Each structure stands twice: as C-alpha cells, then as structure tokens.
Amino acid sequence: DAGITQSPRHKVTETGTPVTLRCHQTENHRYMYWYRQDPGHGLRLIHYSYGVKDTDKGEVSDGYSVSRSKTEDFLLTLESATSSQTSVYFCAISDMGGDTEAFFGQGTRLTVV
Amino acid sequence: SQQGEEDPQALSIQEGENATMNCSYKTSINNLQWYRQNSGRGLVHLILIRSNEREKHSGRLRVTLDTSKKSSSLLITASRAADTASYFCATPPLIQGAQKLVFGQGTRLTINP
C-alpha cells in the first residue's frame, strides 16, 4: 500500500467546535487532495494542494480550510463544525495531479452532533 | 455540478456474467481513470486511459473512451463475488491543467453467487 495515513480514523465532535483532520504521506508526492463522501453524492473534492503552501478550492470548499506547510502533511480544518459536515473524509495523493493514478487513505469518519 | 457521472447507479448480476458501467463527462480531458471502492475502504486505482487511446485492457477489465461523445465504459468480464464494490470514474478537467481529480457518484456493483 502507498504510504498514506489519515488521522484520526473516527471522530465525534459537537456542533460549533473546530476539528482538524490530518493526512500524512511518505511518498513525496506533489499533489494531495481532500474529499468527502456522502450517500448519493459520490466523492466531492473539498480542497487540493499542488505543492507546499499551494492550495486551491474544490467543489465543496465552504466551511473548510486547509494547510500544507510541508510536503508530507495536508491538514483539513473545519473551523466551526456543523451537522452537515458529518461525512467520511478521504485524503488522496498523486505524483502528477490528475495525469497519474492517485492513492487513497483509509478514510476518517466524522460525526458532528 | 459534477464533471463525471456514472451509469447505472446500481447494477446486480450473476457471478460469471459480464458487467458494464458507463461514465459521461462534460469538459475536455487528457485522461480518464477508473477506481474501485470496497465497502468502508479507500478507492483503489484500476486503469487509466489517455485521450488519444480508444480502448485499453487490464486482466478482466476493458475500458473504452469516446472523446467525441465524452463517454467511457468499463467492462468486467467473467465477474466474481470479489468484484462486488462501487466503481468510480475520475475525469481531470483539462481546462484546469488536469490538476483536479474529480469523481462521479459511482456505480454500485453487486455480484450474486
């Protein structure tokens, strides 16, 4: 398996609290992505990064921020969690963006109560 | 709206039969990728077909791409119970430098013994 780890794997949090999810890779891939997966919506891109400190928005970026201070880590922050952000979050990495295959983490199941 | 859409949303067949899934997309791409997701797991890359290719094979998988119709199909021959999973196409939009890896809603395939 590609060296990609998401943490935590499960989290329950209360509405209005900040939450940070971490994606860590050991592959030195340039591109990193955050997705959310909900029934009936497939995978939707939240944010992605094309290098250290270089990020861009995806389809559903409202309510989320990201940071990438080093190649191996890509953090997803929910500044003030809402129940609509209850979802399964996946991180993916790719050496050449959409031009090559991506490798996915195991996912983080987030529940906002 | 999402760049790619899979059809059908769900497919149930008998073991040994062939399964065909389709993907349509909206904007120009330089490649199209298919992924598989087993229940509760991250996505796994299956095959990548470039825009100048019309057909590609990998084991029991056959992928076609018709750029004039903006569509692709994934054929799984001689299906097995282990093929039960959700299948997604990824269509990196060329207009955005193919950096974004955008997925559709997926096809849920069930292989009945």
XYZ file of N, CA and C in Angstrom:
678
model
N 0.832 -1.205 0.000
C 0.000 0.000 0.000
C 0.862 1.248 0.000
N 0.375 2.272 -0.711
C 1.081 3.546 -0.705
C 1.111 4.086 0.708
N 2.187 4.819 1.028
C 2.347 5.343 2.372
C 1.491 6.564 2.602
N 0.247 6.364 2.922
C -0.649 7.470 3.214
C -1.491 7.111 4.422
N -1.491 7.979 5.397
C -2.166 7.726 6.661
C -3.064 8.895 7.023
N -4.290 8.570 7.382
C -5.205 9.595 7.847
C -5.421 9.445 9.342
N -5.513 10.589 10.023
C -5.806 10.542 11.454
C -6.682 11.723 11.859
N -7.612 11.525 12.802
C -7.962 10.223 13.351
C -8.774 9.399 12.351
N -9.058 8.165 12.650
C -9.889 7.341 11.777
C -11.373 7.545 12.073
N -11.661 7.856 13.297
C -13.037 8.140 13.705
C -13.024 9.311 14.669
N -14.043 10.169 14.534
C -14.148 11.268 15.485
C -15.600 11.700 15.622
N -15.985 11.939 16.858
C -17.296 12.506 17.157
C -17.037 13.848 17.817
N -17.679 14.877 17.302
C -17.468 16.200 17.845
C -18.790 16.940 17.950
N -18.772 18.021 18.702
C -20.009 18.780 18.877
C -20.085 19.937 17.894
N -21.290 20.293 17.547
C -21.522 21.435 16.668
C -20.838 22.678 17.225
N -20.163 23.394 16.350
C -19.513 24.631 16.737
C -18.061 24.498 17.158
N -17.582 23.285 17.306
C -16.179 23.094 17.715
C -15.289 22.987 16.482
N -14.032 23.398 16.623
C -13.094 23.233 15.500
C -12.579 21.801 15.452
N -12.336 21.348 14.233
C -11.845 19.983 14.038
C -10.757 20.010 12.974
N -9.668 19.302 13.218
C -8.610 19.184 12.219
C -8.347 17.724 11.919
N -8.376 17.415 10.626
C -8.040 16.076 10.154
C -6.674 16.141 9.487
N -5.913 15.076 9.677
C -4.552 15.073 9.150
C -4.377 13.990 8.118
N -3.659 14.333 7.056
C -3.254 13.364 6.046
C -1.743 13.401 5.962
N -1.123 12.271 6.137
C 0.333 12.171 6.134
C 0.784 11.185 5.074
N 1.752 11.568 4.247
C 2.261 10.671 3.208
C 3.770 10.522 3.318
N 4.235 9.378 2.882
C 5.676 9.111 2.878
C 6.194 8.899 1.455
N 5.377 9.264 0.456
C 5.709 9.008 -0.947
C 6.329 10.206 -1.643
N 6.367 11.346 -0.974
C 6.919 12.566 -1.572
C 6.146 13.008 -2.818
N 4.841 12.692 -2.853
C 4.015 13.118 -3.981
C 3.670 14.588 -3.866
N 3.614 15.241 -5.007
C 3.378 16.682 -5.033
C 1.933 17.055 -4.695
N 0.995 16.239 -5.216
C -0.417 16.607 -5.090
C -1.071 15.855 -3.940
N -1.895 16.604 -3.209
C -2.693 15.984 -2.147
C -4.111 16.545 -2.225
N -5.070 15.681 -1.936
C -6.485 16.029 -2.100
C -7.278 15.637 -0.849
N -8.302 16.432 -0.567
C -9.287 16.080 0.443
C -10.657 15.959 -0.218
N -11.342 14.839 0.065
C -12.678 14.587 -0.442
C -13.602 14.280 0.733
N -14.876 14.500 0.489
C -15.882 13.965 1.384
C -16.786 13.033 0.601
N -17.256 12.001 1.262
C -18.122 11.035 0.597
C -19.407 10.898 1.377
N -20.503 11.155 0.710
C -21.830 11.070 1.303
C -22.722 10.240 0.389
N -23.655 9.512 0.965
C -24.575 8.712 0.142
C -25.280 9.579 -0.897
N -25.273 9.100 -2.130
C -25.959 9.816 -3.194
C -25.140 10.911 -3.845
N -23.937 11.182 -3.306
C -23.113 12.265 -3.860
C -21.745 11.786 -4.328
N -21.430 10.553 -4.106
C -20.113 10.086 -4.510
C -19.018 10.807 -3.756
N -17.889 11.011 -4.387
C -16.783 11.754 -3.792
C -16.792 13.176 -4.320
N -16.738 14.111 -3.432
C -16.693 15.518 -3.822
C -15.417 16.148 -3.302
N -14.749 16.860 -4.174
C -13.468 17.461 -3.851
C -13.667 18.704 -2.984
N -12.950 18.749 -1.862
C -13.061 19.887 -0.947
C -11.965 20.919 -1.255
N -10.735 20.497 -1.127
C -9.563 21.307 -1.441
C -8.476 20.382 -1.946
N -7.521 20.967 -2.626
C -6.370 20.185 -3.006
C -5.122 21.060 -2.938
N -3.982 20.400 -2.952
C -2.702 21.105 -2.877
C -1.788 20.612 -3.988
N -1.106 21.563 -4.618
C -0.172 21.194 -5.689
C 1.268 21.506 -5.310
N 1.487 21.709 -4.026
C 2.831 21.942 -3.515
C 2.749 22.558 -2.135
N 3.907 22.667 -1.493
C 3.939 23.276 -0.160
C 3.411 24.700 -0.250
N 2.458 24.996 0.584
C 1.802 26.299 0.678
C 0.960 26.649 -0.546
N 0.811 25.723 -1.495
C -0.009 25.952 -2.687
C -1.274 25.115 -2.617
N -2.415 25.795 -2.459
C -3.674 25.072 -2.362
C -4.729 25.755 -3.215
N -5.792 25.024 -3.507
C -6.888 25.576 -4.284
C -8.179 24.903 -3.850
N -9.275 25.578 -4.167
C -10.574 25.082 -3.750
C -11.097 24.013 -4.689
N -11.933 23.159 -4.119
C -12.640 22.180 -4.913
C -14.107 22.558 -5.039
N -14.948 21.543 -5.207
C -16.381 21.778 -5.438
C -17.137 22.216 -4.191
N -16.695 21.759 -3.029
C -17.465 21.983 -1.801
C -16.559 22.522 -0.700
N -15.928 23.655 -0.931
C -14.916 24.174 -0.016
C -15.477 25.030 1.128
N -16.710 25.471 1.018
C -17.269 26.338 2.060
C -17.270 25.636 3.408
N -16.740 26.339 4.431
C -16.715 25.779 5.778
C -15.458 24.995 6.088
N -14.582 24.867 5.082
C -13.332 24.116 5.242
C -12.134 24.995 4.889
N -11.039 24.767 5.589
C -9.764 25.380 5.210
C -8.696 24.305 5.263
N -7.604 24.554 4.559
C -6.526 23.576 4.505
C -5.193 24.281 4.693
N -4.206 23.469 5.051
C -2.841 23.993 5.112
C -1.868 22.892 4.770
N -0.808 23.317 4.108
C 0.246 22.372 3.773
C 1.583 23.085 3.968
N 2.154 22.891 5.126
C 3.415 23.562 5.485
C 4.626 22.710 5.126
N 4.413 21.435 4.868
C 5.485 20.561 4.405
C 4.909 19.508 3.478
N 5.762 18.940 2.658
C 5.310 18.025 1.600
C 4.451 16.897 2.138
N 4.803 16.357 3.274
C 4.168 15.134 3.739
C 2.837 15.316 4.451
N 2.490 16.523 4.842
C 1.275 16.715 5.626
C 0.304 17.689 4.979
N -0.974 17.293 4.970
C -2.040 18.135 4.423
C -3.160 18.114 5.449
N -3.434 19.252 6.031
C -4.417 19.341 7.105
C -5.723 19.933 6.607
N -6.814 19.345 7.033
C -8.149 19.850 6.726
C -8.787 20.314 8.029
N -9.211 21.569 8.052
C -9.807 22.133 9.273
C -11.239 22.560 9.025
N -12.086 22.134 9.937
C -13.455 22.628 9.988
C -13.451 23.652 11.124
N -13.571 24.906 10.783
C -13.413 25.971 11.777
C -14.485 25.903 12.856
N -15.696 25.598 12.439
C -16.830 25.501 13.361
C -17.753 24.418 12.807
N -17.573 23.216 13.286
C -18.250 22.069 12.694
C -19.775 22.194 12.746
N -20.408 21.756 11.673
C -21.876 21.714 11.600
C -22.317 20.288 11.299
N -23.570 19.995 11.568
C -24.078 18.631 11.342
C -23.990 18.243 9.869
N -24.052 19.227 8.978
C -23.968 18.929 7.540
C -22.562 18.476 7.130
N -21.612 18.635 8.012
C -20.257 18.182 7.734
C -19.994 16.771 8.257
N -21.012 16.140 8.806
C -20.919 14.719 9.128
C -20.728 13.954 7.824
N -19.646 13.192 7.740
C -19.306 12.560 6.478
C -18.114 11.642 6.686
N -17.748 10.961 5.617
C -16.481 10.228 5.583
C -15.526 11.039 4.716
N -14.363 11.337 5.261
C -13.385 12.167 4.573
C -12.213 11.308 4.099
N -11.864 11.487 2.834
C -10.741 10.753 2.259
C -9.668 11.717 1.786
N -8.453 11.308 2.030
C -7.297 12.004 1.501
C -6.719 11.171 0.365
N -6.188 11.831 -0.643
C -5.546 11.133 -1.750
C -4.266 11.859 -2.113
N -3.320 11.119 -2.678
C -2.070 11.710 -3.127
C -1.819 11.292 -4.569
N -1.085 12.139 -5.271
C -0.760 11.833 -6.656
C 0.551 12.513 -7.019
N 1.352 11.829 -7.796
C 2.645 12.381 -8.174
C 2.504 13.524 -9.181
N 1.532 13.378 -10.109
C 1.390 14.368 -11.179
C -0.049 14.843 -11.325
N -0.711 15.038 -10.213
C -2.067 15.546 -10.260
C -2.996 14.574 -10.949
N -3.857 15.109 -11.806
C -4.816 14.266 -12.486
C -4.218 13.473 -13.636
N -2.944 13.606 -13.876
C -2.308 12.945 -15.009
C -1.809 11.545 -14.681
N -1.857 11.180 -13.411
C -1.435 9.850 -12.992
C -2.388 9.325 -11.934
N -2.207 8.065 -11.590
C -3.107 7.461 -10.617
C -2.931 8.108 -9.255
N -4.013 8.080 -8.500
C -3.995 8.588 -7.144
C -4.095 7.429 -6.159
N -3.567 7.652 -4.976
C -3.619 6.658 -3.905
C -4.414 7.265 -2.754
N -5.294 6.448 -2.214
C -6.207 6.949 -1.199
C -5.867 6.422 0.190
N -6.178 7.267 1.185
C -6.105 6.833 2.563
C -7.331 6.005 2.915
N -7.349 5.540 4.157
C -8.423 4.655 4.621
C -9.684 5.413 4.997
N -9.614 6.713 5.102
C -10.795 7.497 5.419
C -10.914 7.839 6.886
N -11.596 8.950 7.162
C -11.917 9.380 8.520
C -13.420 9.572 8.598
N -14.021 8.855 9.519
C -15.471 9.016 9.711
C -15.704 10.079 10.780
N -16.287 11.189 10.368
C -16.537 12.311 11.275
C -18.032 12.454 11.530
N -18.387 12.493 12.779
C -19.779 12.708 13.159
C -19.858 13.984 13.976
N -20.726 14.888 13.537
C -20.930 16.146 14.263
C -22.312 16.096 14.903
N -22.332 16.153 16.231
C -23.617 16.013 16.950
C -24.057 17.347 17.552
N -22.155 21.379 -10.363
C -22.453 20.024 -10.783
C -21.149 19.278 -11.035
N -21.230 17.947 -10.960
C -20.023 17.159 -11.057
C -19.602 16.970 -12.496
N -18.291 16.821 -12.693
C -17.736 16.667 -14.030
C -18.128 15.338 -14.645
N -18.070 14.270 -13.857
C -18.353 12.954 -14.394
C -19.557 12.324 -13.736
N -20.251 11.511 -14.498
C -21.409 10.794 -13.963
C -21.375 9.361 -14.437
N -21.554 8.424 -13.502
C -21.590 7.017 -13.845
C -23.024 6.548 -14.045
N -23.153 5.551 -14.853
C -24.458 4.978 -15.151
C -24.276 3.481 -15.400
N -25.092 2.596 -14.829
C -26.193 2.917 -13.910
C -25.681 3.238 -12.508
N -26.555 3.668 -11.629
C -26.156 3.913 -10.252
C -25.952 2.614 -9.509
N -26.715 1.591 -9.889
C -26.578 0.285 -9.252
C -26.779 -0.797 -10.295
N -26.041 -1.886 -10.131
C -26.084 -2.995 -11.089
C -25.924 -4.290 -10.314
N -26.814 -5.230 -10.563
C -26.767 -6.516 -9.883
C -26.797 -7.616 -10.935
N -25.779 -8.489 -10.933
C -25.692 -9.557 -11.928
C -25.281 -10.857 -11.259
N -25.377 -11.944 -12.026
C -24.961 -13.239 -11.521
C -23.464 -13.436 -11.749
N -22.871 -14.175 -10.849
C -21.451 -14.495 -10.981
C -21.196 -15.159 -12.327
N -20.136 -14.741 -12.984
C -19.808 -15.302 -14.286
C -20.263 -14.423 -15.443
N -21.253 -13.577 -15.191
C -21.722 -12.676 -16.242
C -20.758 -11.489 -16.374
N -20.943 -10.750 -17.454
C -20.157 -9.534 -17.669
C -20.895 -8.323 -17.103
N -20.140 -7.370 -16.599
C -20.724 -6.140 -16.048
C -20.189 -4.954 -16.838
N -21.091 -4.088 -17.243
C -20.691 -2.880 -17.977
C -21.189 -1.647 -17.255
N -20.268 -0.722 -17.040
C -20.595 0.555 -16.416
C -20.151 1.677 -17.344
N -20.877 2.765 -17.297
C -20.579 3.880 -18.180
C -20.278 5.144 -17.400
N -19.496 5.998 -18.027
C -19.141 7.284 -17.425
C -19.275 8.355 -18.503
N -19.988 9.410 -18.192
C -20.055 10.554 -19.102
C -19.466 11.759 -18.384
N -18.845 12.632 -19.162
C -18.219 13.804 -18.565
C -18.515 15.026 -19.410
N -18.184 16.199 -18.881
C -18.654 17.440 -19.513
C -17.581 18.217 -20.246
N -16.382 18.303 -19.670
C -15.349 19.131 -20.289
C -14.205 18.271 -20.793
N -13.366 18.853 -21.614
C -12.258 18.114 -22.217
C -11.296 17.584 -21.155
N -10.770 16.415 -21.430
C -9.848 15.747 -20.514
C -8.652 15.231 -21.296
N -7.568 14.943 -20.611
C -6.466 14.266 -21.302
C -6.325 12.819 -20.846
N -7.118 12.446 -19.829
C -7.183 11.038 -19.477
C -8.440 10.798 -18.646
N -8.805 9.558 -18.518
C -9.928 9.172 -17.680
C -9.490 7.956 -16.887
N -9.855 7.936 -15.620
C -9.409 6.862 -14.742
C -10.609 6.170 -14.111
N -10.454 4.886 -13.857
C -11.468 4.113 -13.141
C -10.881 3.622 -11.827
N -11.721 3.700 -10.796
C -11.326 3.269 -9.463
C -12.395 2.331 -8.901
N -11.985 1.501 -7.972
C -12.896 0.612 -7.257
C -12.845 0.938 -5.767
N -14.006 0.841 -5.122
C -14.065 1.060 -3.684
C -14.838 -0.076 -3.043
N -14.152 -0.843 -2.236
C -14.821 -1.859 -1.432
C -15.420 -1.171 -0.206
N -16.467 -1.768 0.314
C -17.223 -1.162 1.394
C -16.330 -0.743 2.558
N -16.402 0.532 2.925
C -15.663 1.017 4.077
C -14.188 1.279 3.840
N -13.758 1.173 2.590
C -12.333 1.353 2.297
C -12.108 2.556 1.390
N -10.838 2.899 1.220
C -10.488 3.939 0.264
C -10.543 3.419 -1.164
N -10.484 4.332 -2.111
C -10.535 3.938 -3.522
C -9.205 3.333 -3.958
N -9.312 2.421 -4.905
C -8.125 1.781 -5.477
C -8.143 1.990 -6.977
N -7.039 2.452 -7.521
C -6.933 2.718 -8.948
C -6.968 1.416 -9.742
N -7.773 1.410 -10.824
C -7.860 0.233 -11.688
C -7.130 0.435 -13.009
N -7.440 1.524 -13.691
C -6.916 1.687 -15.034
C -7.024 3.150 -15.446
N -6.080 3.597 -16.260
C -6.071 4.951 -16.795
C -6.014 4.850 -18.299
N -6.884 5.583 -18.979
C -6.885 5.617 -20.434
C -6.703 7.061 -20.866
N -5.797 7.296 -21.801
C -5.492 8.644 -22.239
C -6.428 9.036 -23.382
N -6.523 10.319 -23.628
C -7.493 10.818 -24.604
C -7.184 10.377 -26.026
N -5.945 9.980 -26.305
C -5.606 9.509 -27.657
C -5.733 7.983 -27.785
N -6.243 7.346 -26.736
C -6.491 5.904 -26.771
C -7.987 5.641 -26.876
N -8.343 4.583 -27.540
C -9.768 4.254 -27.680
C -10.153 3.061 -26.808
N -9.187 2.205 -26.526
C -9.501 1.015 -25.747
C -8.248 0.582 -24.992
N -8.500 0.036 -23.794
C -7.380 -0.450 -23.002
C -7.832 -1.652 -22.190
N -6.930 -2.602 -22.014
C -7.251 -3.825 -21.288
C -6.323 -3.995 -20.099
N -6.874 -4.580 -19.048
C -6.054 -4.964 -17.898
C -6.729 -6.163 -17.250
N -6.168 -7.350 -17.493
C -6.783 -8.562 -16.954
C -8.206 -8.736 -17.461
N -9.174 -8.810 -16.553
C -10.579 -8.965 -16.951
C -11.263 -7.619 -17.196
N -10.519 -6.545 -17.153
C -11.084 -5.211 -17.359
C -10.826 -4.740 -18.776
N -11.862 -4.138 -19.350
C -11.711 -3.499 -20.652
C -12.351 -2.119 -20.556
N -11.592 -1.109 -20.906
C -12.086 0.268 -20.850
C -12.069 0.840 -22.257
N -13.136 1.529 -22.602
C -13.186 2.260 -23.864
C -13.386 3.740 -23.572
N -12.940 4.555 -24.500
C -13.089 6.001 -24.369
C -13.492 6.578 -25.706
N -14.556 7.342 -25.701
C -15.027 8.034 -26.906
C -15.049 9.526 -26.591
N -14.016 10.229 -27.001
C -13.913 11.655 -26.649
C -14.933 12.498 -27.405
N -15.392 12.017 -28.555
C -16.390 12.788 -29.307
C -17.731 12.783 -28.583
N -18.002 11.707 -27.852
C -19.238 11.603 -27.083
C -19.018 11.918 -25.604
N -17.773 12.175 -25.248
C -17.421 12.432 -23.859
C -17.956 11.320 -22.960
N -17.569 10.100 -23.316
C -18.041 8.971 -22.524
C -17.013 7.851 -22.514
N -17.115 7.042 -21.475
C -16.237 5.887 -21.312
C -17.061 4.735 -20.761
N -16.601 3.529 -21.018
C -17.250 2.373 -20.413
C -16.202 1.463 -19.796
N -16.592 0.811 -18.724
C -15.757 -0.179 -18.045
C -16.481 -1.512 -18.111
N -15.834 -2.494 -18.711
C -16.393 -3.841 -18.810
C -15.582 -4.765 -17.922
N -16.261 -5.475 -17.057
C -15.632 -6.516 -16.250
C -16.163 -7.846 -16.760
N -15.288 -8.672 -17.276
C -15.721 -9.954 -17.818
C -15.655 -11.047 -16.760
N -16.484 -12.055 -16.943
C -16.484 -13.227 -16.059
C -16.463 -12.799 -14.592
N -17.478 -12.071 -14.181
C -17.488 -11.463 -12.851
C -17.385 -12.501 -11.731
N -16.811 -12.037 -10.628
C -16.637 -12.864 -9.436
C -17.254 -12.153 -8.244
N -17.524 -12.885 -7.193
C -18.096 -12.283 -5.991
C -17.203 -11.158 -5.474
N -15.891 -11.329 -5.627
C -14.944 -10.323 -5.133
C -15.005 -9.014 -5.913
N -15.701 -9.015 -7.052
C -15.851 -7.774 -7.826
C -16.938 -6.877 -7.238
N -17.690 -7.390 -6.287
C -18.712 -6.579 -5.631
C -18.056 -5.364 -4.979
N -18.451 -4.189 -5.425
C -17.817 -2.943 -4.974
C -18.523 -1.786 -5.661
N -18.098 -0.573 -5.334
C -18.528 0.603 -6.086
C -17.413 1.007 -7.029
N -17.788 1.453 -8.214
C -16.815 1.817 -9.233
C -17.019 3.278 -9.612
N -15.911 3.997 -9.671
C -15.955 5.430 -9.950
C -15.054 5.774 -11.124
N -15.506 6.738 -11.913
C -14.613 7.287 -12.924
C -14.111 8.638 -12.438
N -12.886 8.947 -12.802
C -12.273 10.231 -12.460
C -11.901 10.934 -13.756
N -12.276 12.198 -13.841
C -12.090 12.945 -15.088
C -11.422 14.280 -14.787
N -10.106 14.345 -14.838
C -9.404 15.606 -14.566
C -9.666 16.623 -15.664
N -10.336 17.732 -15.361
C -10.644 18.722 -16.393
C -9.385 19.354 -16.964
N -9.238 19.294 -18.272
C -8.049 19.831 -18.932
C -7.947 21.340 -18.764
N -9.092 22.005 -18.709
C -9.109 23.454 -18.614
C -8.455 23.931 -17.326
N -8.422 23.075 -16.309
C -7.795 23.433 -15.036
C -6.443 22.752 -14.897
N -5.822 22.515 -16.050
C -4.486 21.944 -16.038
C -4.433 20.512 -15.572
N -5.594 19.866 -15.574
C -5.684 18.455 -15.178
C -5.154 18.231 -13.774
N -5.187 19.271 -12.937
C -4.706 19.112 -11.572
C -5.762 18.497 -10.676
N -7.020 18.881 -10.937
C -8.098 18.385 -10.092
C -8.440 16.962 -10.494
N -8.678 16.133 -9.517
C -9.128 14.766 -9.742
C -10.572 14.722 -9.275
N -11.485 14.736 -10.232
C -12.914 14.886 -9.936
C -13.629 13.580 -10.227
N -14.461 13.147 -9.296
C -15.147 11.867 -9.403
C -16.645 12.049 -9.601
N -17.248 11.008 -10.151
C -18.703 10.958 -10.244
C -19.289 10.305 -9.008
N -20.560 9.948 -9.107
C -21.262 9.381 -7.956
C -21.033 7.886 -7.811
N -20.557 7.254 -8.852
C -20.232 5.845 -8.767
C -21.345 4.907 -9.185
N -20.953 3.701 -9.529
C -21.878 2.594 -9.805
C -21.645 1.525 -8.751
N -22.703 1.133 -8.083
C -22.602 0.081 -7.061
C -22.894 -1.250 -7.731
N -21.882 -2.097 -7.801
C -21.991 -3.398 -8.481
C -22.112 -4.504 -7.445
N -23.121 -5.339 -7.626
C -23.310 -6.499 -6.759
C -23.254 -7.748 -7.611
N -22.391 -8.677 -7.243
C -22.275 -9.952 -7.944
C -22.933 -11.020 -7.069
N -23.972 -11.619 -7.596
C -24.718 -12.642 -6.853
C -24.172 -14.036 -7.150
N -23.945 -14.844 -6.115
C -23.378 -16.185 -6.329
C -24.374 -17.132 -6.995
